[in-house]
Each structure stands twice: as C-alpha cells, then as structure tokens.
mmCIF file of C-alpha atoms and ligand atoms in Angstrom:
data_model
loop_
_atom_site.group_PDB
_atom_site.id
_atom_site.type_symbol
_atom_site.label_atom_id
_atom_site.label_comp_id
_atom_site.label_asym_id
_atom_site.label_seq_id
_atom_site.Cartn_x
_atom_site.Cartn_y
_atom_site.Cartn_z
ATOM 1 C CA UNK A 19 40.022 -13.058 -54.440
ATOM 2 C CA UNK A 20 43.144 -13.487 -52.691
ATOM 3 C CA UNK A 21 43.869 -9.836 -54.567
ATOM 4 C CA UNK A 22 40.687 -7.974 -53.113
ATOM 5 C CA UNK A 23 42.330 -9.423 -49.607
ATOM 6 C CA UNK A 24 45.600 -7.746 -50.403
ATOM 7 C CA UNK A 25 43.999 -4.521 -51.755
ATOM 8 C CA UNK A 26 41.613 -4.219 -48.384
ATOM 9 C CA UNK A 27 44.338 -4.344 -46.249
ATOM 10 C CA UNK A 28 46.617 -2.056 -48.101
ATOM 11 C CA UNK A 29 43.671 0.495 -47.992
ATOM 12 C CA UNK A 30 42.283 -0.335 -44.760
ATOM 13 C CA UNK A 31 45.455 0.121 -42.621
ATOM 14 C CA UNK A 32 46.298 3.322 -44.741
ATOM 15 C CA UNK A 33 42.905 4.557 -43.551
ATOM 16 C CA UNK A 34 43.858 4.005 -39.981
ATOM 17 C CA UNK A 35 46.844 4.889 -39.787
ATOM 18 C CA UNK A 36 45.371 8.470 -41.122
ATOM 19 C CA UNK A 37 42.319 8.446 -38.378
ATOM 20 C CA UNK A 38 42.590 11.745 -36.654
ATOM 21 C CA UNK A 39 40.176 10.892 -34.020
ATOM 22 C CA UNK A 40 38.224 8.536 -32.001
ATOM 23 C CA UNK A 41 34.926 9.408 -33.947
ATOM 24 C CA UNK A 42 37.157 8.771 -37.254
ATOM 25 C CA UNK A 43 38.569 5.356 -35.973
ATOM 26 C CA UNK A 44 34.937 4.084 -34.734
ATOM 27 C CA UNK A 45 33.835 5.246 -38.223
ATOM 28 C CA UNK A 46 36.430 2.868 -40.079
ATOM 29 C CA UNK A 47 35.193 0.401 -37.586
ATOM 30 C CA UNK A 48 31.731 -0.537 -38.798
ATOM 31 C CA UNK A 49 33.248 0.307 -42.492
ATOM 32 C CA UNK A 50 35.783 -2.728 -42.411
ATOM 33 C CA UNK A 51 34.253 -4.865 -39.808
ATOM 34 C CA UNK A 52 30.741 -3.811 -38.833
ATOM 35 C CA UNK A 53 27.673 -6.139 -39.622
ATOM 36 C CA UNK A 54 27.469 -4.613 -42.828
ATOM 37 C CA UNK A 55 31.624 -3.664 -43.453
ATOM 38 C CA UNK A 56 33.628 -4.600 -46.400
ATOM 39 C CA UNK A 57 35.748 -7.389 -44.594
ATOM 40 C CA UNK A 58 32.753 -9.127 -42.896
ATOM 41 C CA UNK A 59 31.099 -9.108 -46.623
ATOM 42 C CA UNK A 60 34.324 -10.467 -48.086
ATOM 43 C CA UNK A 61 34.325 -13.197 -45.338
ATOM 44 C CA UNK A 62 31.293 -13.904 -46.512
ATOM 45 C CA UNK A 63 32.124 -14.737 -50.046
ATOM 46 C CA UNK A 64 34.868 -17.145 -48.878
ATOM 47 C CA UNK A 65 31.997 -19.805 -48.359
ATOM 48 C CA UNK A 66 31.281 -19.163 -52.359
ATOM 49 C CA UNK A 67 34.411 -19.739 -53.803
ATOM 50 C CA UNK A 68 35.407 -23.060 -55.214
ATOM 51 C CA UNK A 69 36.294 -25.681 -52.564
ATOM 52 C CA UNK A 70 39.846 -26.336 -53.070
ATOM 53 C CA UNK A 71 40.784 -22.420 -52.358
ATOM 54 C CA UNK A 72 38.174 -22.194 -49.246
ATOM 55 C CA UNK A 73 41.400 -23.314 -46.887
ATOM 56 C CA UNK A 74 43.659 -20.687 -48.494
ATOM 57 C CA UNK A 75 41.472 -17.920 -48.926
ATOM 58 C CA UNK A 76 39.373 -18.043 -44.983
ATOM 59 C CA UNK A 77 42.936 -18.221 -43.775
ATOM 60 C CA UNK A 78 43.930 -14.811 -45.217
ATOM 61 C CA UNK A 79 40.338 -12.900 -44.398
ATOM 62 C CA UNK A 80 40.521 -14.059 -40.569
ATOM 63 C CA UNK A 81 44.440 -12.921 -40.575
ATOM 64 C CA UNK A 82 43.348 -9.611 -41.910
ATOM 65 C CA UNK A 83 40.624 -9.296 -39.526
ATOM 66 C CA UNK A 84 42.847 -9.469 -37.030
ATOM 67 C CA UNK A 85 45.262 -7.493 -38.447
ATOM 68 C CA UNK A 86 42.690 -4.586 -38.470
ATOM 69 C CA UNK A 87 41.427 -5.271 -35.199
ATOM 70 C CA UNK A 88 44.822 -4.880 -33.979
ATOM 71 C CA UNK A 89 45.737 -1.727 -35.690
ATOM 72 C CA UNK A 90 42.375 -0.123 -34.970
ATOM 73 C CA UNK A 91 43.122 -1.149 -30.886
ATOM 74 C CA UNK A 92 46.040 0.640 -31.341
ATOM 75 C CA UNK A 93 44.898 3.656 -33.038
ATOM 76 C CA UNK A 94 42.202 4.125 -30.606
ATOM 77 C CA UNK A 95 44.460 3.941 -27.947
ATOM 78 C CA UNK A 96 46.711 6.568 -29.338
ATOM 79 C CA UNK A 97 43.715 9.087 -29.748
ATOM 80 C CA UNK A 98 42.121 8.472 -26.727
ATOM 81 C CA UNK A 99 45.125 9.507 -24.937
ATOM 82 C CA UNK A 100 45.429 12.268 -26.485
ATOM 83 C CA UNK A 101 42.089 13.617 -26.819
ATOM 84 C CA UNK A 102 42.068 13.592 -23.356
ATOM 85 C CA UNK A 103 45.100 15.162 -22.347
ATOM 86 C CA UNK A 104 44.091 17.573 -24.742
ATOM 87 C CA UNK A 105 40.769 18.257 -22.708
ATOM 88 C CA UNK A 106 40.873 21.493 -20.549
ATOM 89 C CA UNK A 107 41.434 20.852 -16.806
ATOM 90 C CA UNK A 108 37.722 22.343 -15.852
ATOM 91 C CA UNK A 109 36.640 19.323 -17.534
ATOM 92 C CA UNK A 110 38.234 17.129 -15.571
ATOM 93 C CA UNK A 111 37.202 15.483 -12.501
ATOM 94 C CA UNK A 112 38.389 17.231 -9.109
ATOM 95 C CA UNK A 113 40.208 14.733 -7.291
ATOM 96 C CA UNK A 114 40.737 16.662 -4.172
ATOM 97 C CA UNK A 115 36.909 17.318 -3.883
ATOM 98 C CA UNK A 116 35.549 15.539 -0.496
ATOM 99 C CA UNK A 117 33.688 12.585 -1.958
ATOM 100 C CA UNK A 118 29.373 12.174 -2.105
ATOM 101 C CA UNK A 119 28.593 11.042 1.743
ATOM 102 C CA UNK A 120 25.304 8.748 1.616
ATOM 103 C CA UNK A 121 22.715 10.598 3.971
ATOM 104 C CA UNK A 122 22.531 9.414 7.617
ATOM 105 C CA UNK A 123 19.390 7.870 8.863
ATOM 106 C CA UNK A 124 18.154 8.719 12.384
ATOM 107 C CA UNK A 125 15.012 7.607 14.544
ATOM 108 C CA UNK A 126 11.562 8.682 14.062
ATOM 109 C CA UNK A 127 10.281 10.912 16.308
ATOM 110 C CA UNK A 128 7.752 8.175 18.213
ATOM 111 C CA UNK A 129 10.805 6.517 18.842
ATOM 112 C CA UNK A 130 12.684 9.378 20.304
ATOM 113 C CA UNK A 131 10.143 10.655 22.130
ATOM 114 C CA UNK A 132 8.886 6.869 23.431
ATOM 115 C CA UNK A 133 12.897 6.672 24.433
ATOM 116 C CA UNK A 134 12.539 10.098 26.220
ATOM 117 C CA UNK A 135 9.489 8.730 28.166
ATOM 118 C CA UNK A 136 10.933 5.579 29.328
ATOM 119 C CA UNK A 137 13.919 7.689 30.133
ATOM 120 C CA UNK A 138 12.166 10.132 32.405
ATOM 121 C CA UNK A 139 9.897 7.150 33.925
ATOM 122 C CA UNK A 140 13.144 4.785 34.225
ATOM 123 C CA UNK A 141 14.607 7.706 36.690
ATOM 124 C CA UNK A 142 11.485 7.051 39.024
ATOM 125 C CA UNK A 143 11.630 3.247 38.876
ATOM 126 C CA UNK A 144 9.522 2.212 35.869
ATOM 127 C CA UNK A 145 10.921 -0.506 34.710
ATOM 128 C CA UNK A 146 9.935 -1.483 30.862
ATOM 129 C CA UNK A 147 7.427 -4.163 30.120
ATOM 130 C CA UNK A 148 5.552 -5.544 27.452
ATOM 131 C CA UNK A 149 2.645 -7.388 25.927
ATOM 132 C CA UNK A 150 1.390 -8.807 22.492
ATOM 133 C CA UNK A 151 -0.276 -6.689 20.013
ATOM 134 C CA UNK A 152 -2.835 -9.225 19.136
ATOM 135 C CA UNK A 153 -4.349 -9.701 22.382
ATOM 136 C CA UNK A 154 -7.101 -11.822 23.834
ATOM 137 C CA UNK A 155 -10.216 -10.125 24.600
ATOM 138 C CA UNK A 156 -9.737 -10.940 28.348
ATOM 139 C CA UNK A 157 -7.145 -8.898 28.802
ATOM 140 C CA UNK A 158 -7.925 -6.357 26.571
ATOM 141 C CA UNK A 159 -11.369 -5.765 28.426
ATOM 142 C CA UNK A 160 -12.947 -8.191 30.529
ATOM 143 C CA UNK A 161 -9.605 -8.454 33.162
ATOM 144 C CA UNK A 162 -9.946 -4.379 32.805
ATOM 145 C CA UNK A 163 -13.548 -4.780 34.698
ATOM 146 C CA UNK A 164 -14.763 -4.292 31.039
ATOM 147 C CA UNK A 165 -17.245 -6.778 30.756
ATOM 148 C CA UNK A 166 -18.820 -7.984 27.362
ATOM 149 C CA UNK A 167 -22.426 -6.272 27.436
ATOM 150 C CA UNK A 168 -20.506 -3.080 29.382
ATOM 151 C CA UNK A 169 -20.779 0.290 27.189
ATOM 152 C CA UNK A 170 -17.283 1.492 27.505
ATOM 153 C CA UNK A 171 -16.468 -1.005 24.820
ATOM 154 C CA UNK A 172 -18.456 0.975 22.037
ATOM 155 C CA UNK A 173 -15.854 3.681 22.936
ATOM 156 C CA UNK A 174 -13.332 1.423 21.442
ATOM 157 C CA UNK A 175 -13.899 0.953 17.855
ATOM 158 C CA UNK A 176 -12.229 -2.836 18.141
ATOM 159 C CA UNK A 177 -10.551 -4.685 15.194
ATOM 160 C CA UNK A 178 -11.410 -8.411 15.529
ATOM 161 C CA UNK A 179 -8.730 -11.053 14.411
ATOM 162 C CA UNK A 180 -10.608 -13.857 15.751
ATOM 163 C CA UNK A 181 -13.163 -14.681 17.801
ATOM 164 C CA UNK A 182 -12.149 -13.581 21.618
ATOM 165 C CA UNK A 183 -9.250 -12.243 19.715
ATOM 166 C CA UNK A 184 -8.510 -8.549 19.267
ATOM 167 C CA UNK A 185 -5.847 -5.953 18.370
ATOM 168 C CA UNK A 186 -5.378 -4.425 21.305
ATOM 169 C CA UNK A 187 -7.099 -1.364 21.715
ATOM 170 C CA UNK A 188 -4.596 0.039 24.261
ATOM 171 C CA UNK A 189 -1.758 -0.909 26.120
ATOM 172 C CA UNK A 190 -3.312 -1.056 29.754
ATOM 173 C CA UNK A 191 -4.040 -5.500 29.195
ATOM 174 C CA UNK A 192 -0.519 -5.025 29.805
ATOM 175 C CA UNK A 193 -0.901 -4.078 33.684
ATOM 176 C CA UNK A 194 -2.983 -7.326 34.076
ATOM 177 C CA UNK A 195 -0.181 -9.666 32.238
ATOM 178 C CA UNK A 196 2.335 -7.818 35.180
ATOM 179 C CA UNK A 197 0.256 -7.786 38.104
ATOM 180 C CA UNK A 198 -0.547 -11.793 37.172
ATOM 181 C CA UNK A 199 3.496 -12.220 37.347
ATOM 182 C CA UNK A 200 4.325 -9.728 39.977
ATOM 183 C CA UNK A 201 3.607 -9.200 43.577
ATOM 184 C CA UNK A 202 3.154 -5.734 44.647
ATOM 185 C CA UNK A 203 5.028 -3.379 44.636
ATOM 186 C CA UNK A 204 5.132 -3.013 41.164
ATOM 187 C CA UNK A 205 6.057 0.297 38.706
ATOM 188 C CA UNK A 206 6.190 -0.204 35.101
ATOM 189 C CA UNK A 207 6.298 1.847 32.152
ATOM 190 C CA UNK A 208 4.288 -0.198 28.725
ATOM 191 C CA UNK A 209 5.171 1.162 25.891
ATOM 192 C CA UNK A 210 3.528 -0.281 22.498
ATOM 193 C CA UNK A 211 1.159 0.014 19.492
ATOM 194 C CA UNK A 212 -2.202 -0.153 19.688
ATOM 195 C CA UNK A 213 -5.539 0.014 17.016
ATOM 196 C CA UNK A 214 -8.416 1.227 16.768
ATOM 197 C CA UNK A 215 -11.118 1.956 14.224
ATOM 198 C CA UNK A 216 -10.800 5.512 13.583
ATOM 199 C CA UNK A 217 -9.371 8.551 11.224
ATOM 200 C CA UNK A 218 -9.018 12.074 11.412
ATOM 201 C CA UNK A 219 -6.373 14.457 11.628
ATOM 202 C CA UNK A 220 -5.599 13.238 15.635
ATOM 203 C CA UNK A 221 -6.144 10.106 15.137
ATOM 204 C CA UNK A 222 -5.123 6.973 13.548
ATOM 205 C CA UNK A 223 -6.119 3.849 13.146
ATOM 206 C CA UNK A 224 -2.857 2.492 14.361
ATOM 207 C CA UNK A 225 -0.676 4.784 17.176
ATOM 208 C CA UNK A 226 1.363 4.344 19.487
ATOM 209 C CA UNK A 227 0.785 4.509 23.607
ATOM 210 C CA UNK A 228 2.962 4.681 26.530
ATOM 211 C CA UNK A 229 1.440 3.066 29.921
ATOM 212 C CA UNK A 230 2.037 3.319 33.605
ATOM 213 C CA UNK A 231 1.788 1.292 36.307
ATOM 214 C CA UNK A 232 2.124 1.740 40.252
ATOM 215 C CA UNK A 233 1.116 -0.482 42.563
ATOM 216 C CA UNK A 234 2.461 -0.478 46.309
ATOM 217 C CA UNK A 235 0.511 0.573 49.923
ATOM 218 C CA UNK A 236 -0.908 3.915 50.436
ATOM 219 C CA UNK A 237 -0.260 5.287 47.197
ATOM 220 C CA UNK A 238 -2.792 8.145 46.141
ATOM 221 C CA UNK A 239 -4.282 10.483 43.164
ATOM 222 C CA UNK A 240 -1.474 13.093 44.569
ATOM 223 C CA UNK A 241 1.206 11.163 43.776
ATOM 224 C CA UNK A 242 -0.352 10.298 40.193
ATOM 225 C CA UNK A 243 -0.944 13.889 39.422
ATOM 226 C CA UNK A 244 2.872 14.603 40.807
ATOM 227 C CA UNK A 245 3.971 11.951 38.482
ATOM 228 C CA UNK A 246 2.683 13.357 35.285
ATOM 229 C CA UNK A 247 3.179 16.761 36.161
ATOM 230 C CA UNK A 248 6.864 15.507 36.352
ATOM 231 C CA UNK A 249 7.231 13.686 33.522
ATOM 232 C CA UNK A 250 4.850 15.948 31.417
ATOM 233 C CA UNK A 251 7.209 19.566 32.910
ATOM 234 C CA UNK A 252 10.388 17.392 31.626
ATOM 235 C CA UNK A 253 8.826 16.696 27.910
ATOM 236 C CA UNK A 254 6.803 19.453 27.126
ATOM 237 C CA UNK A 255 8.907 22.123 29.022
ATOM 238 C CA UNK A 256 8.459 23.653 32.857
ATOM 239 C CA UNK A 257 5.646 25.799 31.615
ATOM 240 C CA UNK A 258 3.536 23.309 30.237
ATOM 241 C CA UNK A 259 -0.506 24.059 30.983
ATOM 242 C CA UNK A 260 -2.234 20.525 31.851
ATOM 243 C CA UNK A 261 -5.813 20.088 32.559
ATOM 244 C CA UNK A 262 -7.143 16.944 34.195
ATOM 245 C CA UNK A 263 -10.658 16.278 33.233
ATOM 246 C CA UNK A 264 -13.322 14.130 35.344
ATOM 247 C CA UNK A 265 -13.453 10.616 33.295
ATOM 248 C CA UNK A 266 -14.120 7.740 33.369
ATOM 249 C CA UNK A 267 -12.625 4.426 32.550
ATOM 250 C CA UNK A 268 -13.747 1.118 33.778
ATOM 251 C CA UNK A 269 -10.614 0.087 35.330
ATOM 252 C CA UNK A 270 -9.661 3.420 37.350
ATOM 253 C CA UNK A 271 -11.811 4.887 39.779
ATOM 254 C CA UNK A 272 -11.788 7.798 39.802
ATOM 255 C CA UNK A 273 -10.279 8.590 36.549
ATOM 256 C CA UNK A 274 -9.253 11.411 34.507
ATOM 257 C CA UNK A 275 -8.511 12.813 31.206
ATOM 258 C CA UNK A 276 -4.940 14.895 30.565
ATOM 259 C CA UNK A 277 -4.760 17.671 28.643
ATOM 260 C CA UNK A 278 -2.579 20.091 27.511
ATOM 261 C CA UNK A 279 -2.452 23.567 25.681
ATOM 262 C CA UNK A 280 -0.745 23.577 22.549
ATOM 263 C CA UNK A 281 -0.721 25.677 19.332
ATOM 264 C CA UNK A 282 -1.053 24.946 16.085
ATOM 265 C CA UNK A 283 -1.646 26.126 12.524
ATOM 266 C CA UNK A 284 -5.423 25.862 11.022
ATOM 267 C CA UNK A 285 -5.918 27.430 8.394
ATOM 268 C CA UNK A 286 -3.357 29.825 8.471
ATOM 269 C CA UNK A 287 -4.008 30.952 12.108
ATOM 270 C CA UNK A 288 -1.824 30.279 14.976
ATOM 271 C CA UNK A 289 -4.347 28.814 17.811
ATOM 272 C CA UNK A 290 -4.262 27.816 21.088
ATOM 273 C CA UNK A 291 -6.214 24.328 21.487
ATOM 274 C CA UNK A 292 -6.868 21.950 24.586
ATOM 275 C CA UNK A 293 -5.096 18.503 22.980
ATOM 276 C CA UNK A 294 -6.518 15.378 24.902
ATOM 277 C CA UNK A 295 -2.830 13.285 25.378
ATOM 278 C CA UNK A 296 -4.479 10.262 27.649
ATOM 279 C CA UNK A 297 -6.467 8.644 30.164
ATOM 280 C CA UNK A 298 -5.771 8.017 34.072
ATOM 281 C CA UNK A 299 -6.981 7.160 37.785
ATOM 282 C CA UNK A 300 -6.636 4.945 40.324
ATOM 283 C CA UNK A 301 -6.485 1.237 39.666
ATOM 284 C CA UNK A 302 -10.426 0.000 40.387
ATOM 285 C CA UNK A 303 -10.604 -2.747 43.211
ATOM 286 C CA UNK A 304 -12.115 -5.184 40.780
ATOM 287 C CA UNK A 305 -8.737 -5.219 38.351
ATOM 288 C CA UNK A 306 -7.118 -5.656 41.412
ATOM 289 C CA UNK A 307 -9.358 -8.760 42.229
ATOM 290 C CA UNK A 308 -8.633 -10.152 38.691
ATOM 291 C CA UNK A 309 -4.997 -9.745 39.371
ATOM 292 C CA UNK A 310 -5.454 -11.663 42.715
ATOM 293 C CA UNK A 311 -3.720 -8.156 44.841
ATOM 294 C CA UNK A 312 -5.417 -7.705 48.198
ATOM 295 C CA UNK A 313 -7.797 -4.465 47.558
ATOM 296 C CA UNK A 314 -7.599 -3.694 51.733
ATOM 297 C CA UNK A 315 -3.916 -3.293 51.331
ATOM 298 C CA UNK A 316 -2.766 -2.117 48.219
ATOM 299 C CA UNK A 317 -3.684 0.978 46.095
ATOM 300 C CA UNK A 318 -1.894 1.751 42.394
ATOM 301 C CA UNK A 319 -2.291 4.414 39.754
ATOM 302 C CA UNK A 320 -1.887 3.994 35.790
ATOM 303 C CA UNK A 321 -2.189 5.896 33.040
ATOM 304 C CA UNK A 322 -2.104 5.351 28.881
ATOM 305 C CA UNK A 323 -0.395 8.461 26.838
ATOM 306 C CA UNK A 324 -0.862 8.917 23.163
ATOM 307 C CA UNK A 325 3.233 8.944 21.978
ATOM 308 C CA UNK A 326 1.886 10.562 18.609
ATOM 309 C CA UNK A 327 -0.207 13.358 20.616
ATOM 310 C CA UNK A 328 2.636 14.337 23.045
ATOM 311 C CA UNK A 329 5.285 15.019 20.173
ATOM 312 C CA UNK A 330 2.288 16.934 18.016
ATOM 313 C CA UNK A 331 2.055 18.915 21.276
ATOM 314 C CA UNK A 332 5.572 19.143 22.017
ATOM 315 C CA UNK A 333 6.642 19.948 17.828
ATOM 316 C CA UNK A 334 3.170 22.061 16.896
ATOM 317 C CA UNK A 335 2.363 18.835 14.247
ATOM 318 C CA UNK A 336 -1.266 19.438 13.367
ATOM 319 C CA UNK A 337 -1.932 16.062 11.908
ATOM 320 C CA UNK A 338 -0.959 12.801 13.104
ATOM 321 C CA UNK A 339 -0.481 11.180 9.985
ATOM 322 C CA UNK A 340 2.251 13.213 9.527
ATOM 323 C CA UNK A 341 4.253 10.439 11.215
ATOM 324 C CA UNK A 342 3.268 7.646 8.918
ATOM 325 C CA UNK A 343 3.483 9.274 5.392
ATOM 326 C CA UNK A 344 7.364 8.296 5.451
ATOM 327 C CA UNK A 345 8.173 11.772 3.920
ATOM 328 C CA UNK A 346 11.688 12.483 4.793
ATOM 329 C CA UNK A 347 11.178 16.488 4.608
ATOM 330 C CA UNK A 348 8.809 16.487 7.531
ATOM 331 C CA UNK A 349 10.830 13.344 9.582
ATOM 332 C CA UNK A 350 14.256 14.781 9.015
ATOM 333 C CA UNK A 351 13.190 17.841 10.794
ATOM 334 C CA UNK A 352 13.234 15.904 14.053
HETATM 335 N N1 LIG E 417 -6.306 2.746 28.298
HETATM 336 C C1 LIG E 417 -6.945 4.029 28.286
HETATM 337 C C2 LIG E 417 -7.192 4.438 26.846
HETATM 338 O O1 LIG E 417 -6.430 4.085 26.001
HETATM 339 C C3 LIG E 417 -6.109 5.068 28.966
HETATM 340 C C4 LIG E 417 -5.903 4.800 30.412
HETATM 341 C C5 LIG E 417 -4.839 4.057 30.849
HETATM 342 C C6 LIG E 417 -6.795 5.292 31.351
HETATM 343 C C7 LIG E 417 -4.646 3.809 32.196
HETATM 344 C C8 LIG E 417 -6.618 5.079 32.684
HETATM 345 C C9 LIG E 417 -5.543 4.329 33.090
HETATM 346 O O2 LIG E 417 -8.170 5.072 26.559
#
C-alpha cells in the first residue's frame, strides 16, 4: 500500500504541475481529493489494513494530502494570475468610474405642503398647536356645540375606539383644548390627521387637515376671508379662483365652504372642476361659552383645510390615494 501512496503522488503532482488552467486544476481537485477522489478512497482503505501498519501507512496518506493541497494552492494561484492579466482591459472593472450613489429620500408632499402652510400662517402669527388623534367625544363634538342627538354628526361618518372615544373626525377639538389653556387673544395654526368613514377618489378614510384659529376683539368674516385669500394666493398662485359657499357647521356661525377651480384629467379630458378644500366661519358664541371666553367681548374665526385636497389642486392629482400607495414614481415627482 505504501507503493500505491508513492505512485499517487508521483502521478498526482505530475498532473498539476501540467494544469494549464483554473478549470484543469479544479478538475484534478475532486479527482485526487473530492468526496469521491482517488486519495480520499485510499485514505479510506488505511482503516482496512492490518493493525500494526495503520500508524505507518495514515501517516503517509495525510502527508500526501497535504502535499497535494499545497501544490494545487499553488498552481491555482499561478493561473489565476495569469488568466487574469491575460483578460482584455474592457473586461475589467473601471476604477475611475464615479461610484453607485444610494438614491436620496425627500418629504412627501403632505408634509411639504403642511410645512408651506404653517410657514405662510407662522408669518401672520399662527403659532403651531396640537391635539391627540384619538380624541374624546367631547371635544370632538359636544365642546363644538355638537350635541349627541344633533344631525351634523351623521355628516361625520365616526370611527369609535371606545365608548365616548373617537378618532377624531377633524382637527377643530383642537381649538377647544387651546382656548381651555389660553386667554384671548389667541392665533393658532392645527395641523394633524384625522378619520373618517369614507372612500372615493377625494377622499380617504384617513387625511390629513390643517386648522385655524383667531380669537381677539372685533375681529370679523373680512378679515377671515382676507386670511385665506392670503394664504390660499401664496399656495395655489396669485390667480387662484376661490368660491366661498353658504354652510353650515355647528361651531361657526355663519359658516362657509372654500372652493377652488382646478383641472384635472378624467378620462382623458382636461376639465375644469369646483374642488371643495374646507370648512369655515365665525367661532359660534356657544364654543365660546364651553371655552369659558366672554361672547360680549371677543369674536374669532377658524377654519379646517384638507392638506391632501390643496396639493391635488395645487399638482392636478386626480385621486387622493395617490398619496398613500407609497409608489415612488408618482412621490418622487414632488
Ligand atoms: N372641522 C370642519 C370639517 O372638518 C371644518 C371647519 C373648521 C369648519 C373650522 C369651520 C371652522 O368639516
């Protein structure tokens, strides 16, 4: 046995010293010391021969297994070098080349255009506040002069989290958590999400609203109107058409519905449609009674804008779930 030993490595280190490439080295690999190779087989029979030659003959298989291993590592090292120097330089990686950057993320548009609106209000004197997105019903309707049998709450298709317990349908409860913290006069800008029960292509059961807030003395519709018109000239450019609508709300009296003109694609038609962007008025006398302001002496406006509806108007978006689809073709174009 001892022989065979000899005779394998004569061959075997013949063989690789004559490999003329990688392929032909990996090749003699698995021949001599694969699962299934000559060596491993003869290794093998060293647990068959008779015991006194065991010592002897394991002792010369393992040194010859690493005497292959060896010359095969050094073969392969040889080729590889020069099977790739011998590669032409097309194939070769182009070092100078300006490396892969990883794309940049940037905010979504209701962000952008929510920081655009606290921007423009924050100029005035809005300053920011906010309130919880579950909310109590309290604030979310009965502080709002909204009481519990009162029909304006049907117009609010409410999720309930709890008895008494809502997501808030809007962000005005958030005028009655200020007012209960701050004496007049007061000018806030809420901005937030709100829920509601609904789905179609304006609306969603979750969007997102900006509110407003001004309480002081003799403050009238005028300077509301003057207010918007401002802030709506400054997003939606100086020739922006706005329509204010009769309304009404329960906690503004009187009250009114913005619009504005915008076009969009339908059905392969550019159109011209009235787009309802939010509700407004003066604050009722009974909110102010809730909020423990003196009526006689103080008057305040507010208003609640749909973030999602002003950027559709401002971008020509003709679906609002656009913004909630997370598909980076249609955000990245903001
Ligand atoms: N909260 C009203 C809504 O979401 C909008 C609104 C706010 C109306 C403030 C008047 C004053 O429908």
């Amino acid at each position: 046995m001892l022989e065979t030993i000899e005779k394998l490595r004569t061959q075997a280190l013949a063989e690789i010293a004559g490999a003329a490439s990688l392929r032909d080295a990996e090749d003699l690999r698995v021949k001599y010391l694969g699962r299934k190779g000559e060596l491993t087989g003869l290794l093998r029979g060293v647990s068959e021969a008779p015991q006194d030659q065991r010592p002897a003959l394991g002792k010369a298989a393992n040194e010859l297994k690493i005497a292959l291993t060896t010359a095969l590592e050094e073969r392969t090292s040889v080729l590889g070098s020069a099977e790739s120097a011998a590669k032409p330089a097309e194939d070769l990686p182009d070092l100078s080349l300006p490396g892969r950057r990883p794309p940049k993320g940037h905010l979504h548009l209701v962000s952008q255009v929510t920081d655009e609106i606290i921007e423009i209000l924050g100029e005035l004197g809005f300053q920011v506040a906010t309130g919880p997105e579950v909310e109590t019903e309290y604030y979310n309707f009965d502080a709002l002069n909204t009481p519990d049998d009162h029909p304006a709450r049907d117009s609010h298709d409410t999720f309930f989290v709890a008895p008494g317990t809502v997501l808030r349908t809007h962000t005005s409860p958030v005028q009655m958590r200020v007012m209960e913290r701050c004496k007049p006069p007061v000018a806030v800008v809420a901005p937030g999400r709100v829920y509601r029960v609904d789905a179609d292509s304006t609306h969603s059961p979750m969007f997102y609203q900006v509110e407003g807030l001004l309480v002081d003395e003799g403050v009238s519709f005028a300077d509301l109107k003057g207010t918007l018109m401002h802030f709506l000239k400054r997003l939606l450019g100086g020739n922006v058409k706005v329509r204010f609508n009769p309304h009404f709300f329960p906690f503004t009296e009187p009250s009114a519905e913005i619009h504005v003109l915008w076009t969009s694609e339908r059905g392969g038609q550019t159109q011209e449609r009235l787009l309802e962007i939010g509700g407004c008025g003066m604050v009722h006398p009974r909110v102010f009674e809730y909020a423990g302001y003196d009526y006689e002496r103080y008057t305040g406006f507010a208003f609640g804008m749909g973030v999602e509806r002003i950027a559709m108007a401002r971008h020509q978006i003709n679906s609002i779930h656009h913004f909630y689809e997370g598909d980076l073709r249609f955000l990245e174009q903001f």
